[in-house]
Amino acid sequence: MIVVLKQNSDKERVERLMQHFTDMGLRINYSEGANTTILGLMGDTTKLDEGDIMAYDVVERVQRVTEPFKAVNRKFHPEDTIIEVAGRKIGAGYFNVMAGPCSVESEAQIVEVAEAVKKAGASFLRGGAFKPRTSPYSFQGLEAEGLKLLLEAKRQTGLPIVTEIMSEKHLDLFADVDIIQLGARNMQNFMLLKELGRSNKPILLKRGLSATMEEFLMAAEYIFAGGNTNVILCERGIRTFENLIRNNLDISAVPLVKMFSHLPIIIDPSHAAGRRDMVQPLSRAAIAAGADGLIIEVHNDPKNALCDGAQSLDISQFDTVMSDIKRRAEFEGRTMMLQ
Ligand code: PEP
Ligand code: MN
């Protein structure tokens, strides 16, 4: 349930109302926007009577929220949320491109790619150190060593980094990571979600391979429930009957998230199709649909990449795609976050 307060309400009276709700065992999500202040109530609100609440003269309106996701619901927070990371804004028209290899392979590789994507205009460096692979015999990532190399690339280029976590046991290793990615395969790893909820790190939450929009937003709700409100959603394609491409990009996820949630959402056009020649058209679609950014796989030598080479752009292809992205993002009224 949400309780919309009258503008310029007396603080003490509002506090009295809030006390009434806490006494009933409810949790309150206080959201003060430019024009409205909203108390979002969480817990068992069935025993609440709308009429009783309306009797408080600070109350403008009461509305039941039927969706199971509350704190991430736009009804709880009508304005777009902006996540601030390393001096960059994400969301509400601020557009970021995160780029880099699927996995960190060596210092030379990650530094070369970092310099190139920075020059082309990316505002974050991506790169996997812990890799969730279908086969136990495939390259699993350089793990802790990979994180060190990413931090070295960050030191040399100034680009903040985004990288995937696979276990809550590794959280300490991620202390200097700017954005922690929670991969598609772990979207419903509830232990990990709870642990990330207790941290204060920005989280890039990727949609599960066959997750519904409600399950996706409920995963974000888990992180919020632990107290961490720095969540960026990422649509990366879902599994369908189609087998010519790796996944199907669900472009409708963008307007749907915007309708139901205040969180920023970015698109991963690389995993969505699994083909480098589809990265540019899908990036265009993402911008047109209202996405807040892109995460793109780029490799200095895609043919010999240890992971996801077929969907990785080489450096000159990324340059071309980036100039197109910049033009189109500007045309759509987005503010590009550049280095
Ligand atoms: C990745 O970003 O390299 C990755 C494994 O992504 P996803 O979890 O979306 O498959
Ligand atoms: Mn990948």
XYZ file of C-alpha atoms and ligand atoms in Angstrom:
350
model
C 0.000 0.000 0.000
C 1.158 3.536 -0.659
C 0.138 6.634 1.240
C 0.597 9.863 -0.704
C 1.095 12.832 1.611
C -0.267 16.316 1.079
C 2.369 18.806 -0.012
C 4.101 20.756 2.775
C 2.597 18.587 5.490
C 3.500 19.262 9.096
C 6.538 17.083 9.927
C 5.337 16.123 13.401
C 1.974 14.951 12.109
C 3.684 12.882 9.431
C 5.896 11.338 12.091
C 2.833 10.475 14.148
C 1.329 8.697 11.148
C 4.579 6.849 10.515
C 4.694 5.774 14.149
C 1.173 4.402 13.756
C 2.382 2.210 10.880
C 5.537 1.019 12.639
C 3.467 0.168 15.713
C 1.447 -2.096 13.444
C 4.641 -3.936 12.505
C 4.887 -2.424 9.009
C 8.052 -1.294 7.261
C 7.993 2.133 5.652
C 9.726 3.126 2.466
C 9.913 6.938 2.593
C 10.214 8.557 -0.819
C 10.427 12.308 -1.189
C 10.206 13.503 -4.781
C 10.090 16.972 -6.306
C 6.295 17.124 -6.111
C 5.141 14.234 -3.966
C 6.112 12.459 -0.793
C 5.059 8.845 -0.569
C 5.061 6.381 2.309
C 5.337 2.906 0.836
C 4.103 0.340 3.343
C 5.535 -3.150 3.409
C 4.366 -6.105 5.437
C 0.872 -7.354 6.155
C -1.283 -4.414 5.101
C -4.512 -6.442 4.956
C -5.560 -5.204 8.383
C -5.199 -1.560 7.329
C -8.353 0.370 6.605
C -8.118 3.055 3.911
C -10.735 5.185 5.673
C -8.746 5.191 8.942
C -5.640 6.377 7.117
C -7.535 9.061 5.191
C -8.626 10.419 8.578
C -5.084 11.721 9.106
C -5.175 15.231 7.652
C -1.657 14.924 6.143
C -2.889 12.200 3.795
C -3.795 13.060 0.219
C -4.503 9.586 -1.139
C -4.171 5.886 -0.328
C -3.629 3.180 -2.907
C -3.254 -0.582 -2.611
C -0.275 -1.997 -4.516
C -1.226 -5.350 -5.922
C 2.153 -6.252 -7.448
C 4.346 -8.407 -5.159
C 7.340 -6.124 -5.760
C 7.094 -3.047 -3.583
C 10.316 -1.081 -3.011
C 11.284 -1.354 -6.688
C 7.736 -0.498 -7.771
C 7.234 2.837 -9.502
C 4.189 3.413 -7.311
C 6.546 3.556 -4.333
C 8.913 5.945 -6.117
C 7.365 7.725 -9.125
C 10.577 9.399 -10.301
C 13.289 7.545 -12.223
C 16.109 6.427 -9.973
C 19.590 7.594 -10.882
C 22.451 5.355 -9.747
C 25.700 7.230 -9.219
C 28.881 5.220 -9.651
C 32.403 6.605 -9.855
C 31.163 10.034 -10.908
C 28.854 8.654 -13.587
C 25.082 8.827 -13.490
C 23.001 5.905 -14.740
C 19.275 6.264 -15.457
C 16.750 9.073 -16.036
C 18.225 9.912 -19.425
C 21.884 9.392 -18.505
C 23.195 6.816 -20.934
C 26.265 4.631 -20.316
C 28.086 2.120 -22.459
C 29.944 -0.615 -20.574
C 32.343 -2.515 -22.799
C 35.096 -5.089 -22.647
C 35.812 -8.761 -23.125
C 33.634 -11.590 -21.932
C 36.546 -12.742 -19.799
C 39.802 -11.273 -18.638
C 42.560 -13.349 -20.248
C 45.825 -11.516 -19.601
C 47.115 -8.124 -18.541
C 48.033 -7.210 -22.127
C 44.545 -8.162 -23.359
C 42.513 -6.337 -20.722
C 44.654 -3.193 -20.825
C 44.548 -3.010 -24.628
C 40.767 -3.433 -24.691
C 40.303 -0.977 -21.806
C 42.285 1.724 -23.596
C 40.408 1.126 -26.839
C 36.894 1.184 -25.371
C 37.739 4.260 -23.350
C 38.934 6.044 -26.480
C 35.740 5.054 -28.291
C 33.600 6.517 -25.504
C 32.690 3.697 -23.111
C 32.207 4.864 -19.526
C 32.809 1.460 -17.846
C 35.085 -1.508 -18.508
C 33.453 -4.933 -18.336
C 35.318 -8.230 -18.007
C 34.602 -11.554 -16.347
C 36.981 -13.032 -13.797
C 34.623 -15.707 -12.448
C 32.835 -17.261 -15.425
C 29.665 -19.364 -15.242
C 30.262 -21.872 -18.068
C 27.934 -24.604 -19.268
C 30.801 -27.073 -19.450
C 33.120 -27.723 -16.509
C 35.879 -28.289 -19.085
C 35.597 -24.773 -20.563
C 37.764 -21.881 -19.403
C 36.410 -20.832 -16.001
C 38.030 -17.400 -15.829
C 41.213 -16.254 -14.106
C 39.226 -15.752 -10.872
C 41.077 -13.689 -8.216
C 43.956 -13.060 -10.634
C 41.434 -11.773 -13.198
C 40.087 -9.285 -10.670
C 43.628 -8.021 -10.057
C 44.138 -7.520 -13.788
C 40.846 -5.645 -14.069
C 41.919 -3.365 -11.234
C 45.221 -2.818 -13.020
C 43.335 -1.831 -16.199
C 41.224 0.506 -14.080
C 44.357 2.041 -12.594
C 45.889 2.591 -16.027
C 42.801 3.965 -17.775
C 40.630 5.395 -15.000
C 37.667 3.359 -16.251
C 35.473 1.977 -13.462
C 34.885 -1.763 -13.718
C 31.939 -4.121 -13.806
C 32.448 -7.834 -13.210
C 30.411 -10.877 -12.244
C 30.257 -12.503 -8.823
C 29.363 -16.181 -8.558
C 29.491 -16.804 -4.836
C 28.906 -14.736 -1.714
C 32.143 -16.249 -0.393
C 34.057 -14.021 -2.830
C 32.495 -10.729 -1.764
C 35.670 -9.502 -0.030
C 37.576 -9.844 -3.304
C 35.110 -7.408 -4.912
C 35.830 -4.526 -2.503
C 37.317 -2.294 -5.225
C 34.946 -3.332 -7.998
C 32.650 -0.464 -9.014
C 29.622 -2.476 -10.147
C 29.058 -6.113 -9.217
C 27.297 -8.079 -11.929
C 24.859 -10.781 -10.906
C 24.651 -13.033 -13.943
C 21.571 -14.472 -15.621
C 22.234 -17.926 -14.180
C 22.274 -16.549 -10.652
C 19.289 -14.207 -10.874
C 17.422 -16.410 -8.423
C 20.373 -17.390 -6.258
C 18.630 -16.151 -3.150
C 21.624 -16.456 -0.812
C 23.665 -14.318 -3.181
C 20.814 -11.818 -3.599
C 20.513 -11.477 0.182
C 24.248 -11.004 0.587
C 24.375 -8.358 -2.146
C 21.427 -6.694 -0.452
C 23.537 -6.303 2.662
C 26.414 -4.744 0.702
C 26.413 -1.155 -0.487
C 27.792 -1.913 -3.950
C 25.926 -1.003 -7.126
C 24.572 -4.232 -8.603
C 24.009 -4.998 -12.274
C 21.246 -7.583 -12.123
C 20.843 -9.597 -15.300
C 17.550 -11.199 -16.207
C 17.474 -14.975 -15.937
C 17.348 -17.051 -19.113
C 13.653 -17.756 -18.717
C 12.641 -15.363 -15.970
C 9.340 -13.538 -16.149
C 9.349 -9.799 -15.626
C 7.798 -10.331 -12.200
C 10.554 -12.771 -11.180
C 13.148 -10.303 -12.471
C 11.734 -7.438 -10.420
C 11.353 -9.709 -7.388
C 15.080 -10.507 -7.603
C 15.751 -6.756 -7.480
C 13.313 -6.545 -4.551
C 15.503 -9.041 -2.647
C 18.481 -6.685 -2.962
C 16.348 -3.725 -1.855
C 14.951 -5.744 1.055
C 18.488 -6.094 2.411
C 18.925 -2.321 2.274
C 20.873 -1.908 -0.980
C 18.982 0.358 -3.377
C 21.735 0.607 -6.008
C 20.336 -1.759 -8.595
C 20.656 -1.518 -12.374
C 18.638 -4.038 -14.364
C 19.932 -5.692 -17.515
C 17.891 -7.414 -20.214
C 20.188 -9.877 -21.992
C 17.813 -11.978 -24.050
C 15.586 -14.847 -23.038
C 15.319 -18.398 -24.227
C 12.673 -19.165 -26.831
C 12.045 -21.822 -29.488
C 14.355 -19.911 -31.840
C 17.663 -21.658 -32.385
C 19.370 -19.621 -35.093
C 20.477 -17.157 -32.445
C 21.567 -17.679 -28.849
C 18.643 -15.881 -27.192
C 15.834 -13.510 -28.165
C 16.207 -9.929 -27.031
C 13.006 -9.007 -25.224
C 12.924 -5.351 -26.173
C 9.541 -4.945 -24.484
C 11.373 -5.474 -21.182
C 12.513 -1.854 -21.439
C 9.120 -0.111 -21.565
C 7.694 -2.715 -19.151
C 10.383 -2.031 -16.561
C 9.854 1.708 -17.056
C 6.125 1.251 -16.463
C 6.403 -0.899 -13.363
C 9.676 0.196 -11.794
C 11.806 3.266 -11.191
C 15.085 1.394 -11.722
C 17.393 1.970 -14.682
C 17.563 -0.792 -17.282
C 20.348 -1.432 -19.766
C 20.542 -3.883 -22.678
C 23.157 -6.520 -23.428
C 22.999 -6.923 -27.213
C 25.967 -9.337 -27.214
C 24.489 -12.206 -25.187
C 21.037 -11.459 -26.592
C 21.930 -12.726 -30.064
C 25.309 -14.378 -29.642
C 26.371 -12.851 -32.993
C 28.550 -9.810 -33.473
C 26.657 -8.696 -36.585
C 23.521 -8.183 -34.511
C 25.106 -5.956 -31.871
C 24.593 -2.735 -33.822
C 20.923 -3.247 -34.804
C 20.019 -4.420 -31.288
C 21.839 -1.443 -29.762
C 19.774 0.849 -31.973
C 16.589 -0.885 -30.828
C 17.654 -0.509 -27.191
C 18.184 3.232 -27.543
C 14.893 3.690 -29.383
C 13.006 1.698 -26.726
C 14.333 3.910 -23.928
C 17.149 1.862 -22.395
C 19.559 3.620 -20.032
C 22.664 2.045 -21.486
C 24.344 -0.927 -23.116
C 26.838 -3.572 -22.088
C 28.819 -4.813 -25.071
C 31.472 -7.491 -25.463
C 34.670 -6.276 -27.165
C 37.861 -8.257 -27.706
C 41.214 -7.352 -29.241
C 41.290 -10.723 -31.035
C 37.777 -12.222 -31.115
C 38.802 -15.258 -33.197
C 41.045 -16.438 -30.388
C 38.871 -15.314 -27.463
C 38.619 -17.864 -24.627
C 34.921 -17.115 -24.237
C 32.116 -15.674 -26.415
C 34.328 -14.779 -29.390
C 31.463 -15.090 -31.901
C 29.527 -12.275 -30.273
C 32.501 -10.031 -29.497
C 33.219 -6.958 -31.593
C 36.800 -6.244 -32.457
C 38.174 -2.831 -31.629
C 37.481 -1.192 -34.959
C 33.940 -2.632 -35.112
C 33.336 -1.222 -31.632
C 34.535 2.210 -32.813
C 31.978 2.126 -35.623
C 29.156 0.927 -33.366
C 30.012 3.551 -30.740
C 29.828 6.469 -33.150
C 26.416 5.250 -34.251
C 25.299 4.816 -30.622
C 26.435 8.334 -29.694
C 24.531 9.902 -32.581
C 21.381 7.966 -31.890
C 21.462 8.445 -28.132
C 21.785 12.173 -28.645
C 18.941 12.137 -31.173
C 16.755 10.373 -28.578
C 17.560 13.052 -26.007
C 19.877 10.947 -23.856
C 22.937 12.361 -22.132
C 25.948 10.202 -22.956
C 28.220 9.601 -20.014
C 31.656 9.749 -21.551
C 35.149 9.439 -20.184
C 28.516 -12.260 -19.280
O 28.196 -11.077 -19.083
O 29.592 -12.606 -19.803
C 27.528 -13.298 -18.949
C 27.888 -14.532 -18.629
O 26.256 -12.845 -19.045
P 24.853 -13.575 -18.725
O 24.841 -13.825 -17.257
O 23.827 -12.577 -19.181
O 24.812 -14.842 -19.544
Mn 30.001 -13.414 -22.233
